[in-house]
Amino acid sequence: MAEAADFQGTRPSPARRWLRRTASVVLGAPLLAGLLAVPAAGSAPSAEPAKAPTGSRTVDVSLDTLSPSVPTEDDTLTVSGTLTNKGKETISSAEVDLRVGPRLSGRGEVDDAAKRSAYVPGVDPATVGDKYTVKFPKLAKGISQDFTLTVPVDKLGLDDSGVYQLGVSVSGRTTSAPYYEQVLGIKRSFLPWQPEASDSRTKLTFLWPLIASPHVTAETRSDEQQTPVFTDDNLAEELAPGGRLERMVALGSRLPVTWVVDPDLLASVAAMAGKYEIESGDTTVPGKNQTVAKQWLTALEKVVEDGKVIALPFADPDLASIAHRGKNVSGTLSHLQNASTVAATAVETILHVKPSTDFAWPVNGAVDSSIVDVATSAGAHNVIARSDSFGQTAELPYTPTAARPIGGGTTAVVADARLSTLFDGDMSRAGTSTLAVQKFLAHTLALTEQAPDNERSIVVAPPRMPTAAQAQTMARALEGLAGNSWTQPLDLVAAAEVKPDPKATAKVPRAAAYPKKLRAQELPTQAFQDIRTTQGSLDSFATILTQPERVVTPFGNAVNRSMSTSWRGRSLEAQQYRDAVRDYLQSLTSEVQLIEKSDVTLSGRSATIPVTVQNQLVQGVDRLVLRLTSDNIRLKFNDDGSTAALPINIAGGHSQSVKFDTATSANGRAQVTARLYTEDGRQYGEAMTFTVKVSEVTPTVLLVIAGGLLLLVLAGIRMYSHRKRAVASGTADGNGGGPEQPSDPTPDTGPESGDPSGTGEKVDR
């Protein structure tokens, strides 16, 4: 078979066979010598060079464009692409040919044709004709050449409606085989053909997801608007012209799709449309992409005003991780329920449309019974699964309708795996993108022709976060269906209500059937334990705030983002996000704290001990209790015992000094612990400990003090008496021995003397 492939399926002549054998003998001698050669001693073994492709894999053929994707009888088919010689020899007399046919029967043959890479004589059809070829005198090794083939459709030999194999091959001669022409490269694609309109149509639902990774932190500025803080400005790049999300909206605006939206993305863009800041090291800088955010929201609002919108739970939580690792951690399911509750409000507030919140979408549509249970616990009645996960036990000759009842009023909407995964991978290469488009069109036509009288409903669930190139490819595929008559669009809500096929499998897979690769990417149990710890701290903190909504809302959203499906494959980034949420919450709670107090000394049986509580938040705190506890039962507070508590109510940016009356019955030391509590008895913040020293003044000490005072008084009296006697003795001796004093003149008693009475005293006027 391999020999025949080199001769395009024709048997070589005897002369050519003789030349071939001769060449083998001549070329084989040096080859054998090389194999028998022994490396010199001490020489390092050399790595074997990569083998160059040979035969029909020598030339890589890329089909970059195929237009029109679905031709009609009056069209001219144009195929263009690139040839790249990957062999070791120059190719001469290269000729590019178009090969069309045969008609493929069913989706299985489409898959088989797509898997073949080498030329297969008898399976690959003959060329369309020498009139429609492109020739190159030479294809040097490692060199690429562009080509374009143009053929009228009526020359392709197309007959009945269906999918036809299309191939572009390159033939030529090499230096080692210059005497015959061989097929050196081939690339296959598919050509859907429907010459006449048909009444048989498949209802097609195509999901168009608007989902992004979390970009908003739990932090907000302490201003009136609570300015949000973003981890980075990468979201703006996706919203800008040419960005992933901008392309999704622009392309989806002209397509019959069902919009599947993460409300967190809408909330993040709405926050960006106003004042926002971006983390930059240990500080933040103002964001400057308000215009981009506003333009994107305006465009999206206009697009979805008449369309069908499906709202996922807020931040697109990872249902499989919750089911397998988180549901047994207390509080996890309540977070999921909250994320589902706020979804509708967020979408309706921002886009002004009422979304459906009745759908759950596990990653890759992989489900098991525990995932379904978690999804329904959050209120979903429809679970978007995928056929490669759900399976099909019955040997049906056709693809069944997507909707399948799985019990308990729940419907599994099973997306077609082959159609849904066609757009995975790198679609930035023109050849890869074009092939994906043609395979999509081929499968939808083959699917319809499986059972023309059995009208079915098929769902396509593409990548969760398509790249711009993937979005462009998806749009081209849907545009290719626009002019045909084998499909008709249907929104997801209607698809879930289609009458199910009774022969289709409706049994949910067991937990053991969940793909190991996906299970390895799940959030660990520790992630949900971290979330529980953060939520407990948040609950405690919120009870003491006068405006708890300023904290509960941003932190609640951040907790939901910690469970996002987008963290799959990014475990380190997920951990860093959770840690950042926890650390910021701790920094806020520490703004309300006890001021360190030095040791206190008490003199006497009673005294007052002040303890200061500081509130550095911008809002006030109340419903907080300060409790003092002594380890010495002889030290009592407020006549209540060794423990006392007083309520705390402090305005933002202020401190409060709380005074506790104390009483003691003995000297000594007491270790006193001050601690804050919430009203419901939960500890708040760190405890503060200080020492109280008691030095009581006893009656004996008072007697000693009184005796000392009496001695001082007696000494004073004695000194006074002694001085008085000395003064009296001095008067009797005349001037007391002092210097002579001038005589006192006669007092003036006249009217100008100021003493009208004549007594010699001055009057105060």
mmCIF file of N, CA and C in Angstrom, residues 107-200:
data_model
loop_
_atom_site.group_PDB
_atom_site.id
_atom_site.type_symbol
_atom_site.label_atom_id
_atom_site.label_comp_id
_atom_site.label_asym_id
_atom_site.label_seq_id
_atom_site.Cartn_x
_atom_site.Cartn_y
_atom_site.Cartn_z
ATOM 1 N N ARG A 107 -21.827 10.855 10.114
ATOM 2 C CA ARG A 107 -20.837 11.613 10.873
ATOM 3 C C ARG A 107 -19.568 10.804 11.122
ATOM 4 N N GLY A 108 -19.699 9.493 11.205
ATOM 5 C CA GLY A 108 -18.532 8.651 11.430
ATOM 6 C C GLY A 108 -17.539 8.761 10.289
ATOM 7 N N GLU A 109 -18.024 8.793 9.047
ATOM 8 C CA GLU A 109 -17.127 8.912 7.906
ATOM 9 C C GLU A 109 -16.480 10.296 7.857
ATOM 10 N N VAL A 110 -17.184 11.296 8.313
ATOM 11 C CA VAL A 110 -16.579 12.630 8.402
ATOM 12 C C VAL A 110 -15.406 12.593 9.373
ATOM 13 N N ASP A 111 -15.599 11.942 10.516
ATOM 14 C CA ASP A 111 -14.516 11.841 11.502
ATOM 15 C C ASP A 111 -13.342 11.046 10.948
ATOM 16 N N ASP A 112 -13.627 9.944 10.247
ATOM 17 C CA ASP A 112 -12.557 9.114 9.698
ATOM 18 C C ASP A 112 -11.740 9.880 8.670
ATOM 19 N N ALA A 113 -12.413 10.627 7.813
ATOM 20 C CA ALA A 113 -11.714 11.403 6.793
ATOM 21 C C ALA A 113 -10.829 12.469 7.428
ATOM 22 N N ALA A 114 -11.306 13.055 8.534
ATOM 23 C CA ALA A 114 -10.531 14.105 9.201
ATOM 24 C C ALA A 114 -9.266 13.551 9.843
ATOM 25 N N LYS A 115 -9.283 12.278 10.224
ATOM 26 C CA LYS A 115 -8.129 11.675 10.900
ATOM 27 C C LYS A 115 -7.016 11.302 9.925
ATOM 28 N N ARG A 116 -7.343 11.037 8.663
ATOM 29 C CA ARG A 116 -6.324 10.608 7.712
ATOM 30 C C ARG A 116 -5.396 11.771 7.366
ATOM 31 N N SER A 117 -4.112 11.488 7.360
ATOM 32 C CA SER A 117 -3.143 12.529 7.013
ATOM 33 C C SER A 117 -2.359 12.202 5.755
ATOM 34 N N ALA A 118 -2.228 10.911 5.429
ATOM 35 C CA ALA A 118 -1.478 10.503 4.244
ATOM 36 C C ALA A 118 -2.430 10.259 3.075
ATOM 37 N N TYR A 119 -1.866 10.270 1.902
ATOM 38 C CA TYR A 119 -2.637 9.978 0.691
ATOM 39 C C TYR A 119 -2.941 8.489 0.636
ATOM 40 N N VAL A 120 -4.205 8.142 0.370
ATOM 41 C CA VAL A 120 -4.623 6.741 0.320
ATOM 42 C C VAL A 120 -5.247 6.467 -1.045
ATOM 43 N N PRO A 121 -4.539 5.796 -1.934
ATOM 44 C CA PRO A 121 -5.107 5.495 -3.254
ATOM 45 C C PRO A 121 -6.367 4.650 -3.132
ATOM 46 N N GLY A 122 -7.332 4.956 -3.960
ATOM 47 C CA GLY A 122 -8.588 4.221 -3.932
ATOM 48 C C GLY A 122 -9.591 4.816 -2.967
ATOM 49 N N VAL A 123 -9.099 5.532 -1.973
ATOM 50 C CA VAL A 123 -9.981 6.227 -1.025
ATOM 51 C C VAL A 123 -10.047 7.695 -1.375
ATOM 52 N N ASP A 124 -8.870 8.287 -1.607
ATOM 53 C CA ASP A 124 -8.847 9.681 -2.054
ATOM 54 C C ASP A 124 -9.214 9.721 -3.534
ATOM 55 N N PRO A 125 -10.078 10.644 -3.907
ATOM 56 C CA PRO A 125 -10.574 10.679 -5.293
ATOM 57 C C PRO A 125 -9.528 11.187 -6.266
ATOM 58 N N ALA A 126 -9.859 11.055 -7.525
ATOM 59 C CA ALA A 126 -8.996 11.574 -8.584
ATOM 60 C C ALA A 126 -9.087 13.092 -8.617
ATOM 61 N N THR A 127 -8.144 13.702 -9.325
ATOM 62 C CA THR A 127 -8.138 15.161 -9.426
ATOM 63 C C THR A 127 -9.295 15.646 -10.289
ATOM 64 N N VAL A 128 -9.679 16.898 -10.073
ATOM 65 C CA VAL A 128 -10.789 17.489 -10.840
ATOM 66 C C VAL A 128 -10.416 17.592 -12.318
ATOM 67 N N GLY A 129 -9.150 17.856 -12.610
ATOM 68 C CA GLY A 129 -8.718 17.945 -14.003
ATOM 69 C C GLY A 129 -7.527 18.853 -14.157
ATOM 70 N N ASP A 130 -6.769 18.633 -15.243
ATOM 71 C CA ASP A 130 -5.560 19.416 -15.468
ATOM 72 C C ASP A 130 -5.852 20.896 -15.670
ATOM 73 N N LYS A 131 -7.076 21.228 -16.037
ATOM 74 C CA LYS A 131 -7.419 22.625 -16.309
ATOM 75 C C LYS A 131 -7.430 23.456 -15.031
ATOM 76 N N TYR A 132 -7.628 22.787 -13.899
ATOM 77 C CA TYR A 132 -7.757 23.507 -12.633
ATOM 78 C C TYR A 132 -6.611 23.107 -11.694
ATOM 79 N N THR A 133 -5.425 23.434 -12.105
ATOM 80 C CA THR A 133 -4.240 23.142 -11.306
ATOM 81 C C THR A 133 -3.365 24.384 -11.199
ATOM 82 N N VAL A 134 -2.443 24.328 -10.242
ATOM 83 C CA VAL A 134 -1.420 25.361 -10.087
ATOM 84 C C VAL A 134 -0.074 24.656 -10.108
ATOM 85 N N LYS A 135 0.866 25.151 -10.937
ATOM 86 C CA LYS A 135 2.153 24.489 -11.093
ATOM 87 C C LYS A 135 3.293 25.371 -10.590
ATOM 88 N N PHE A 136 4.271 24.696 -9.970
ATOM 89 C CA PHE A 136 5.486 25.364 -9.497
ATOM 90 C C PHE A 136 6.683 24.608 -10.065
ATOM 91 N N PRO A 137 7.578 25.273 -10.790
ATOM 92 C CA PRO A 137 8.759 24.581 -11.324
ATOM 93 C C PRO A 137 9.609 23.965 -10.220
ATOM 94 N N LYS A 138 9.627 24.604 -9.063
ATOM 95 C CA LYS A 138 10.522 24.138 -8.004
ATOM 96 C C LYS A 138 9.947 24.516 -6.635
ATOM 97 N N LEU A 139 10.083 23.567 -5.688
ATOM 98 C CA LEU A 139 9.778 23.829 -4.280
ATOM 99 C C LEU A 139 11.024 23.484 -3.474
ATOM 100 N N ALA A 140 11.795 24.503 -3.121
ATOM 101 C CA ALA A 140 13.022 24.259 -2.363
ATOM 102 C C ALA A 140 12.685 23.810 -0.947
ATOM 103 N N LYS A 141 13.585 23.032 -0.360
ATOM 104 C CA LYS A 141 13.332 22.521 0.997
ATOM 105 C C LYS A 141 13.261 23.691 1.994
ATOM 106 N N GLY A 142 12.277 23.600 2.890
ATOM 107 C CA GLY A 142 12.094 24.628 3.910
ATOM 108 C C GLY A 142 11.422 25.892 3.415
ATOM 109 N N ILE A 143 11.050 25.938 2.143
ATOM 110 C CA ILE A 143 10.458 27.138 1.560
ATOM 111 C C ILE A 143 8.951 26.949 1.407
ATOM 112 N N SER A 144 8.190 28.046 1.629
ATOM 113 C CA SER A 144 6.735 28.018 1.489
ATOM 114 C C SER A 144 6.305 28.769 0.233
ATOM 115 N N GLN A 145 5.230 28.302 -0.352
ATOM 116 C CA GLN A 145 4.660 28.935 -1.542
ATOM 117 C C GLN A 145 3.151 29.024 -1.378
ATOM 118 N N ASP A 146 2.589 30.176 -1.718
ATOM 119 C CA ASP A 146 1.139 30.348 -1.669
ATOM 120 C C ASP A 146 0.514 29.861 -2.976
ATOM 121 N N PHE A 147 -0.726 29.407 -2.895
ATOM 122 C CA PHE A 147 -1.435 28.962 -4.099
ATOM 123 C C PHE A 147 -2.904 29.347 -3.992
ATOM 124 N N THR A 148 -3.549 29.407 -5.125
ATOM 125 C CA THR A 148 -4.994 29.633 -5.205
ATOM 126 C C THR A 148 -5.559 28.802 -6.343
ATOM 127 N N LEU A 149 -6.574 27.995 -6.035
ATOM 128 C CA LEU A 149 -7.274 27.189 -7.035
ATOM 129 C C LEU A 149 -8.686 27.734 -7.210
ATOM 130 N N THR A 150 -9.122 27.865 -8.455
ATOM 131 C CA THR A 150 -10.462 28.359 -8.741
ATOM 132 C C THR A 150 -11.143 27.386 -9.688
ATOM 133 N N VAL A 151 -12.306 26.871 -9.254
ATOM 134 C CA VAL A 151 -13.026 25.867 -10.035
ATOM 135 C C VAL A 151 -14.520 26.170 -10.012
ATOM 136 N N PRO A 152 -15.196 26.203 -11.170
ATOM 137 C CA PRO A 152 -16.664 26.331 -11.178
ATOM 138 C C PRO A 152 -17.277 25.137 -10.452
ATOM 139 N N VAL A 153 -18.290 25.380 -9.658
ATOM 140 C CA VAL A 153 -18.892 24.312 -8.860
ATOM 141 C C VAL A 153 -19.475 23.223 -9.738
ATOM 142 N N ASP A 154 -19.989 23.593 -10.896
ATOM 143 C CA ASP A 154 -20.596 22.574 -11.758
ATOM 144 C C ASP A 154 -19.564 21.633 -12.369
ATOM 145 N N LYS A 155 -18.266 21.904 -12.160
ATOM 146 C CA LYS A 155 -17.215 21.023 -12.648
ATOM 147 C C LYS A 155 -16.714 20.058 -11.566
ATOM 148 N N LEU A 156 -17.304 20.156 -10.381
ATOM 149 C CA LEU A 156 -16.820 19.347 -9.262
ATOM 150 C C LEU A 156 -17.428 17.949 -9.228
ATOM 151 N N GLY A 157 -18.437 17.712 -10.026
ATOM 152 C CA GLY A 157 -19.050 16.394 -10.057
ATOM 153 C C GLY A 157 -19.917 16.105 -8.848
ATOM 154 N N LEU A 158 -20.448 17.132 -8.224
ATOM 155 C CA LEU A 158 -21.318 16.942 -7.059
ATOM 156 C C LEU A 158 -22.679 16.451 -7.520
ATOM 157 N N ASP A 159 -23.259 15.534 -6.755
ATOM 158 C CA ASP A 159 -24.528 14.926 -7.166
ATOM 159 C C ASP A 159 -25.579 15.118 -6.083
ATOM 160 N N ASP A 160 -25.862 14.084 -5.305
ATOM 161 C CA ASP A 160 -26.896 14.157 -4.283
ATOM 162 C C ASP A 160 -26.457 15.056 -3.128
ATOM 163 N N SER A 161 -27.455 15.523 -2.407
ATOM 164 C CA SER A 161 -27.183 16.342 -1.231
ATOM 165 C C SER A 161 -26.380 15.544 -0.208
ATOM 166 N N GLY A 162 -25.434 16.229 0.441
ATOM 167 C CA GLY A 162 -24.636 15.565 1.455
ATOM 168 C C GLY A 162 -23.284 16.226 1.628
ATOM 169 N N VAL A 163 -22.414 15.556 2.361
ATOM 170 C CA VAL A 163 -21.068 16.064 2.640
ATOM 171 C C VAL A 163 -20.074 15.342 1.730
ATOM 172 N N TYR A 164 -19.285 16.128 1.022
ATOM 173 C CA TYR A 164 -18.275 15.583 0.125
ATOM 174 C C TYR A 164 -16.884 15.887 0.677
ATOM 175 N N GLN A 165 -16.026 14.878 0.539
ATOM 176 C CA GLN A 165 -14.636 15.099 0.923
ATOM 177 C C GLN A 165 -13.964 15.989 -0.114
ATOM 178 N N LEU A 166 -13.211 16.954 0.363
ATOM 179 C CA LEU A 166 -12.453 17.841 -0.522
ATOM 180 C C LEU A 166 -10.993 17.767 -0.108
ATOM 181 N N GLY A 167 -10.123 17.598 -1.099
ATOM 182 C CA GLY A 167 -8.707 17.519 -0.792
ATOM 183 C C GLY A 167 -7.892 18.345 -1.760
ATOM 184 N N VAL A 168 -6.805 18.895 -1.253
ATOM 185 C CA VAL A 168 -5.828 19.594 -2.085
ATOM 186 C C VAL A 168 -4.522 18.829 -1.955
ATOM 187 N N SER A 169 -4.003 18.338 -3.084
ATOM 188 C CA SER A 169 -2.775 17.557 -3.060
ATOM 189 C C SER A 169 -1.706 18.254 -3.894
ATOM 190 N N VAL A 170 -0.465 17.925 -3.581
ATOM 191 C CA VAL A 170 0.664 18.429 -4.359
ATOM 192 C C VAL A 170 1.492 17.228 -4.804
ATOM 193 N N SER A 171 1.753 17.179 -6.092
ATOM 194 C CA SER A 171 2.540 16.095 -6.671
ATOM 195 C C SER A 171 3.812 16.672 -7.271
ATOM 196 N N GLY A 172 4.831 15.838 -7.418
ATOM 197 C CA GLY A 172 6.068 16.317 -8.003
ATOM 198 C C GLY A 172 7.142 15.256 -7.978
ATOM 199 N N ARG A 173 8.354 15.657 -8.354
ATOM 200 C CA ARG A 173 9.505 14.760 -8.411
ATOM 201 C C ARG A 173 10.578 15.256 -7.450
ATOM 202 N N THR A 174 11.304 14.315 -6.901
ATOM 203 C CA THR A 174 12.401 14.666 -6.001
ATOM 204 C C THR A 174 13.728 14.274 -6.640
ATOM 205 N N THR A 175 14.806 14.730 -6.048
ATOM 206 C CA THR A 175 16.136 14.432 -6.580
ATOM 207 C C THR A 175 16.426 12.938 -6.553
ATOM 208 N N SER A 176 15.986 12.260 -5.498
ATOM 209 C CA SER A 176 16.254 10.824 -5.374
ATOM 210 C C SER A 176 15.333 9.982 -6.254
ATOM 211 N N ALA A 177 14.235 10.550 -6.689
ATOM 212 C CA ALA A 177 13.301 9.821 -7.564
ATOM 213 C C ALA A 177 12.841 10.745 -8.683
ATOM 214 N N PRO A 178 13.721 11.071 -9.593
ATOM 215 C CA PRO A 178 13.397 12.067 -10.622
ATOM 216 C C PRO A 178 12.583 11.527 -11.787
ATOM 217 N N TYR A 179 12.353 10.195 -11.823
ATOM 218 C CA TYR A 179 11.757 9.611 -13.021
ATOM 219 C C TYR A 179 10.251 9.406 -12.926
ATOM 220 N N TYR A 180 9.697 9.619 -11.763
ATOM 221 C CA TYR A 180 8.246 9.469 -11.669
ATOM 222 C C TYR A 180 7.667 10.527 -10.732
ATOM 223 N N GLU A 181 6.418 10.805 -10.970
ATOM 224 C CA GLU A 181 5.701 11.806 -10.170
ATOM 225 C C GLU A 181 4.958 11.089 -9.050
ATOM 226 N N GLN A 182 5.009 11.645 -7.880
ATOM 227 C CA GLN A 182 4.330 11.048 -6.734
ATOM 228 C C GLN A 182 3.616 12.129 -5.925
ATOM 229 N N VAL A 183 2.607 11.710 -5.173
ATOM 230 C CA VAL A 183 1.898 12.629 -4.277
ATOM 231 C C VAL A 183 2.775 12.870 -3.060
ATOM 232 N N LEU A 184 3.145 14.120 -2.859
ATOM 233 C CA LEU A 184 4.070 14.484 -1.782
ATOM 234 C C LEU A 184 3.388 15.213 -0.624
ATOM 235 N N GLY A 185 2.124 15.516 -0.771
ATOM 236 C CA GLY A 185 1.400 16.181 0.311
ATOM 237 C C GLY A 185 -0.075 16.269 -0.003
ATOM 238 N N ILE A 186 -0.902 16.230 1.044
ATOM 239 C CA ILE A 186 -2.342 16.343 0.846
ATOM 240 C C ILE A 186 -2.988 16.900 2.105
ATOM 241 N N LYS A 187 -4.022 17.672 1.927
ATOM 242 C CA LYS A 187 -4.821 18.196 3.048
ATOM 243 C C LYS A 187 -6.285 18.041 2.706
ATOM 244 N N ARG A 188 -7.050 17.527 3.673
ATOM 245 C CA ARG A 188 -8.465 17.278 3.429
ATOM 246 C C ARG A 188 -9.342 18.291 4.154
ATOM 247 N N SER A 189 -10.459 18.538 3.566
ATOM 248 C CA SER A 189 -11.491 19.357 4.187
ATOM 249 C C SER A 189 -12.837 18.784 3.754
ATOM 250 N N PHE A 190 -13.896 19.560 3.899
ATOM 251 C CA PHE A 190 -15.236 19.049 3.620
ATOM 252 C C PHE A 190 -16.059 20.104 2.892
ATOM 253 N N LEU A 191 -16.900 19.615 2.014
ATOM 254 C CA LEU A 191 -17.734 20.502 1.210
ATOM 255 C C LEU A 191 -19.198 20.102 1.374
ATOM 256 N N PRO A 192 -19.980 20.847 2.179
ATOM 257 C CA PRO A 192 -21.412 20.553 2.298
ATOM 258 C C PRO A 192 -22.133 20.942 0.997
ATOM 259 N N TRP A 193 -23.044 20.085 0.596
ATOM 260 C CA TRP A 193 -23.717 20.324 -0.688
ATOM 261 C C TRP A 193 -25.201 20.009 -0.544
ATOM 262 N N GLN A 194 -26.028 21.012 -0.812
ATOM 263 C CA GLN A 194 -27.475 20.833 -0.760
ATOM 264 C C GLN A 194 -28.089 21.592 -1.934
ATOM 265 N N PRO A 195 -28.200 20.936 -3.060
ATOM 266 C CA PRO A 195 -28.673 21.637 -4.264
ATOM 267 C C PRO A 195 -30.128 22.080 -4.194
ATOM 268 N N GLU A 196 -30.939 21.372 -3.413
ATOM 269 C CA GLU A 196 -32.354 21.707 -3.320
ATOM 270 C C GLU A 196 -32.758 21.878 -1.857
ATOM 271 N N ALA A 197 -33.702 22.775 -1.633
ATOM 272 C CA ALA A 197 -34.196 23.012 -0.278
ATOM 273 C C ALA A 197 -34.881 21.764 0.256
ATOM 274 N N SER A 198 -34.759 21.567 1.550
ATOM 275 C CA SER A 198 -35.352 20.403 2.192
ATOM 276 C C SER A 198 -36.258 20.844 3.327
ATOM 277 N N ASP A 199 -37.306 20.069 3.539
ATOM 278 C CA ASP A 199 -38.214 20.364 4.647
ATOM 279 C C ASP A 199 -37.662 19.872 5.978
ATOM 280 N N SER A 200 -36.639 19.039 5.922
ATOM 281 C CA SER A 200 -36.060 18.487 7.138
ATOM 282 C C SER A 200 -34.993 19.445 7.670
#
